Amino acid sequence: MTGEPARPFRRMLLLAVVVVLAVGGAATRPFSWQATVLVAVPVIVVSELAFRSRPEQIPPTVRLRRGVVVWSTLLVVASVWEVYAFVRQPDWTRASELHPTLSTLLDPALEQLPLRLAGWLVWLGAGWWLVSR
């Protein structure tokens, strides 16, 4: 038996998991432990799957090196900003206007449930796209 008939089922299962995660995430209160769990679990699972896979070796080129430098720099700068802003908050359970994190800056745009759901779907889709490359 080949793996071909299982592909549509696996895609539908993956889509169902993504929708359940997005609906659950959209229904949680920001900065709650439930929201944290709904972020941490997919990150841990997908990271484990990504680290297990053995991608083909890509020959290093100047363009690839430049891309790695640019994206790594952006990732480090965004991470440093996020950690600094989070640590400087007077209360870690409430957003601070003086030291906004990315989540705090996005909160006004994601207050309504449909937009929160769309935000979760975009986040999960972007994460899957990055891991599957």
PDB file of C-alpha atoms in Angstrom:
ATOM      1  CA  MET A   1       0.000   0.000   0.000  1.00  0.00           C
ATOM      2  CA  THR A   2       1.421   3.390  -0.968  1.00  0.00           C
ATOM      3  CA  GLY A   3       1.357   6.562   1.106  1.00  0.00           C
ATOM      4  CA  GLU A   4      -0.634   8.493  -1.524  1.00  0.00           C
ATOM      5  CA  PRO A   5      -4.164   7.878  -0.121  1.00  0.00           C
ATOM      6  CA  ALA A   6      -2.997   9.055   3.303  1.00  0.00           C
ATOM      7  CA  ARG A   7      -1.880  12.482   2.018  1.00  0.00           C
ATOM      8  CA  PRO A   8      -5.347  14.086   1.762  1.00  0.00           C
ATOM      9  CA  PHE A   9      -6.215  12.689   5.199  1.00  0.00           C
ATOM     10  CA  ARG A  10      -2.987  14.051   6.703  1.00  0.00           C
ATOM     11  CA  ARG A  11      -3.602  17.472   5.143  1.00  0.00           C
ATOM     12  CA  MET A  12      -7.158  17.577   6.453  1.00  0.00           C
ATOM     13  CA  LEU A  13      -5.950  16.498   9.911  1.00  0.00           C
ATOM     14  CA  LEU A  14      -3.254  19.192   9.871  1.00  0.00           C
ATOM     15  CA  LEU A  15      -5.790  21.794   8.757  1.00  0.00           C
ATOM     16  CA  ALA A  16      -8.182  20.718  11.529  1.00  0.00           C
ATOM     17  CA  VAL A  17      -5.408  21.007  14.143  1.00  0.00           C
ATOM     18  CA  VAL A  18      -4.472  24.471  12.864  1.00  0.00           C
ATOM     19  CA  VAL A  19      -8.102  25.650  12.973  1.00  0.00           C
ATOM     20  CA  VAL A  20      -8.610  24.238  16.489  1.00  0.00           C
ATOM     21  CA  LEU A  21      -5.413  25.930  17.693  1.00  0.00           C
ATOM     22  CA  ALA A  22      -6.418  29.222  16.063  1.00  0.00           C
ATOM     23  CA  VAL A  23      -9.943  29.160  17.508  1.00  0.00           C
ATOM     24  CA  GLY A  24      -8.607  28.201  20.932  1.00  0.00           C
ATOM     25  CA  GLY A  25      -5.956  30.906  20.780  1.00  0.00           C
ATOM     26  CA  ALA A  26      -8.418  33.550  19.628  1.00  0.00           C
ATOM     27  CA  ALA A  27     -10.718  32.662  22.513  1.00  0.00           C
ATOM     28  CA  THR A  28      -8.029  33.057  25.193  1.00  0.00           C
ATOM     29  CA  ARG A  29      -7.165  36.234  27.028  1.00  0.00           C
ATOM     30  CA  PRO A  30      -3.784  37.713  25.992  1.00  0.00           C
ATOM     31  CA  PHE A  31      -0.931  37.017  28.449  1.00  0.00           C
ATOM     32  CA  SER A  32      -2.900  34.222  30.151  1.00  0.00           C
ATOM     33  CA  TRP A  33      -1.367  30.832  30.868  1.00  0.00           C
ATOM     34  CA  GLN A  34      -3.812  29.275  28.374  1.00  0.00           C
ATOM     35  CA  ALA A  35      -2.541  31.544  25.593  1.00  0.00           C
ATOM     36  CA  THR A  36       1.038  30.752  26.574  1.00  0.00           C
ATOM     37  CA  VAL A  37       0.371  27.014  26.362  1.00  0.00           C
ATOM     38  CA  LEU A  38      -1.346  27.415  22.986  1.00  0.00           C
ATOM     39  CA  VAL A  39       1.754  29.204  21.695  1.00  0.00           C
ATOM     40  CA  ALA A  40       4.347  26.968  23.346  1.00  0.00           C
ATOM     41  CA  VAL A  41       2.915  23.588  22.307  1.00  0.00           C
ATOM     42  CA  PRO A  42       2.936  24.194  18.521  1.00  0.00           C
ATOM     43  CA  VAL A  43       6.362  25.833  18.736  1.00  0.00           C
ATOM     44  CA  ILE A  44       7.810  22.857  20.622  1.00  0.00           C
ATOM     45  CA  VAL A  45       6.166  20.219  18.401  1.00  0.00           C
ATOM     46  CA  VAL A  46       7.063  21.878  15.099  1.00  0.00           C
ATOM     47  CA  SER A  47      10.592  22.675  16.289  1.00  0.00           C
ATOM     48  CA  GLU A  48      11.103  19.025  17.228  1.00  0.00           C
ATOM     49  CA  LEU A  49       9.865  17.887  13.815  1.00  0.00           C
ATOM     50  CA  ALA A  50      12.078  20.437  12.076  1.00  0.00           C
ATOM     51  CA  PHE A  51      15.184  19.405  13.999  1.00  0.00           C
ATOM     52  CA  ARG A  52      14.558  15.715  13.288  1.00  0.00           C
ATOM     53  CA  SER A  53      14.404  16.156   9.530  1.00  0.00           C
ATOM     54  CA  ARG A  54      17.615  16.060   7.532  1.00  0.00           C
ATOM     55  CA  PRO A  55      17.391  18.691   4.811  1.00  0.00           C
ATOM     56  CA  GLU A  56      19.548  18.458   1.744  1.00  0.00           C
ATOM     57  CA  GLN A  57      22.820  20.326   1.919  1.00  0.00           C
ATOM     58  CA  ILE A  58      22.690  23.600   0.013  1.00  0.00           C
ATOM     59  CA  PRO A  59      25.996  24.821  -1.355  1.00  0.00           C
ATOM     60  CA  PRO A  60      26.975  28.149   0.224  1.00  0.00           C
ATOM     61  CA  THR A  61      26.841  31.112  -2.116  1.00  0.00           C
ATOM     62  CA  VAL A  62      27.335  34.831  -1.624  1.00  0.00           C
ATOM     63  CA  ARG A  63      23.578  35.387  -1.970  1.00  0.00           C
ATOM     64  CA  LEU A  64      22.822  32.724   0.647  1.00  0.00           C
ATOM     65  CA  ARG A  65      25.358  34.189   3.077  1.00  0.00           C
ATOM     66  CA  ARG A  66      23.898  37.682   2.649  1.00  0.00           C
ATOM     67  CA  GLY A  67      20.400  36.353   3.237  1.00  0.00           C
ATOM     68  CA  VAL A  68      21.465  34.507   6.374  1.00  0.00           C
ATOM     69  CA  VAL A  69      23.194  37.628   7.704  1.00  0.00           C
ATOM     70  CA  VAL A  70      20.195  39.881   6.984  1.00  0.00           C
ATOM     71  CA  TRP A  71      17.559  37.529   8.426  1.00  0.00           C
ATOM     72  CA  SER A  72      19.712  36.592  11.413  1.00  0.00           C
ATOM     73  CA  THR A  73      20.302  40.259  12.188  1.00  0.00           C
ATOM     74  CA  LEU A  74      16.571  41.025  11.956  1.00  0.00           C
ATOM     75  CA  LEU A  75      15.740  38.054  14.181  1.00  0.00           C
ATOM     76  CA  VAL A  76      18.338  39.019  16.797  1.00  0.00           C
ATOM     77  CA  VAL A  77      17.270  42.689  16.828  1.00  0.00           C
ATOM     78  CA  ALA A  78      13.576  41.791  17.153  1.00  0.00           C
ATOM     79  CA  SER A  79      14.340  39.243  19.892  1.00  0.00           C
ATOM     80  CA  VAL A  80      16.506  41.677  21.862  1.00  0.00           C
ATOM     81  CA  TRP A  81      13.797  44.340  21.626  1.00  0.00           C
ATOM     82  CA  GLU A  82      11.105  41.886  22.726  1.00  0.00           C
ATOM     83  CA  VAL A  83      13.112  40.580  25.700  1.00  0.00           C
ATOM     84  CA  TYR A  84      14.206  44.081  26.771  1.00  0.00           C
ATOM     85  CA  ALA A  85      10.647  45.431  26.578  1.00  0.00           C
ATOM     86  CA  PHE A  86       9.243  42.441  28.447  1.00  0.00           C
ATOM     87  CA  VAL A  87      11.835  42.551  31.230  1.00  0.00           C
ATOM     88  CA  ARG A  88      11.404  46.324  31.692  1.00  0.00           C
ATOM     89  CA  GLN A  89       7.642  46.035  32.236  1.00  0.00           C
ATOM     90  CA  PRO A  90       6.617  46.915  35.798  1.00  0.00           C
ATOM     91  CA  ASP A  91       4.156  43.998  35.887  1.00  0.00           C
ATOM     92  CA  TRP A  92       4.817  40.970  33.680  1.00  0.00           C
ATOM     93  CA  THR A  93       1.142  39.979  33.693  1.00  0.00           C
ATOM     94  CA  ARG A  94      -0.051  43.272  32.163  1.00  0.00           C
ATOM     95  CA  ALA A  95       1.009  45.131  29.042  1.00  0.00           C
ATOM     96  CA  SER A  96       3.035  48.284  29.527  1.00  0.00           C
ATOM     97  CA  GLU A  97       2.703  51.327  27.278  1.00  0.00           C
ATOM     98  CA  LEU A  98       6.159  52.522  28.312  1.00  0.00           C
ATOM     99  CA  HIS A  99       7.854  49.283  27.228  1.00  0.00           C
ATOM    100  CA  PRO A 100       5.649  47.721  24.541  1.00  0.00           C
ATOM    101  CA  THR A 101       6.328  44.231  23.273  1.00  0.00           C
ATOM    102  CA  LEU A 102       5.274  43.176  19.783  1.00  0.00           C
ATOM    103  CA  SER A 103       2.172  41.617  21.332  1.00  0.00           C
ATOM    104  CA  THR A 104       1.299  44.899  23.027  1.00  0.00           C
ATOM    105  CA  LEU A 105       1.681  46.813  19.777  1.00  0.00           C
ATOM    106  CA  LEU A 106      -0.557  44.329  17.933  1.00  0.00           C
ATOM    107  CA  ASP A 107      -3.259  44.165  20.632  1.00  0.00           C
ATOM    108  CA  PRO A 108      -5.355  47.112  19.359  1.00  0.00           C
ATOM    109  CA  ALA A 109      -5.518  45.542  15.904  1.00  0.00           C
ATOM    110  CA  LEU A 110      -6.384  42.118  17.329  1.00  0.00           C
ATOM    111  CA  GLU A 111      -9.069  43.079  19.860  1.00  0.00           C
ATOM    112  CA  GLN A 112     -11.992  41.752  17.825  1.00  0.00           C
ATOM    113  CA  LEU A 113     -12.454  37.969  17.725  1.00  0.00           C
ATOM    114  CA  PRO A 114     -12.446  37.619  13.894  1.00  0.00           C
ATOM    115  CA  LEU A 115      -9.188  39.586  13.657  1.00  0.00           C
ATOM    116  CA  ARG A 116      -7.652  37.576  16.525  1.00  0.00           C
ATOM    117  CA  LEU A 117      -8.615  34.390  14.704  1.00  0.00           C
ATOM    118  CA  ALA A 118      -7.071  35.726  11.490  1.00  0.00           C
ATOM    119  CA  GLY A 119      -3.940  36.701  13.436  1.00  0.00           C
ATOM    120  CA  TRP A 120      -3.600  33.196  14.848  1.00  0.00           C
ATOM    121  CA  LEU A 121      -4.119  31.654  11.397  1.00  0.00           C
ATOM    122  CA  VAL A 122      -1.481  33.947   9.905  1.00  0.00           C
ATOM    123  CA  TRP A 123       0.945  33.149  12.744  1.00  0.00           C
ATOM    124  CA  LEU A 124       0.442  29.386  12.396  1.00  0.00           C
ATOM    125  CA  GLY A 125       0.640  29.574   8.589  1.00  0.00           C
ATOM    126  CA  ALA A 126       3.817  31.656   8.647  1.00  0.00           C
ATOM    127  CA  GLY A 127       5.380  29.273  11.137  1.00  0.00           C
ATOM    128  CA  TRP A 128       4.515  26.261   8.985  1.00  0.00           C
ATOM    129  CA  TRP A 129       5.834  28.011   5.873  1.00  0.00           C
ATOM    130  CA  LEU A 130       9.136  28.805   7.595  1.00  0.00           C
ATOM    131  CA  VAL A 131       9.572  25.283   8.938  1.00  0.00           C
ATOM    132  CA  SER A 132       8.638  23.546   5.699  1.00  0.00           C
ATOM    133  CA  ARG A 133      11.232  25.419   3.622  1.00  0.00           C
TER     134      ARG A 133
END
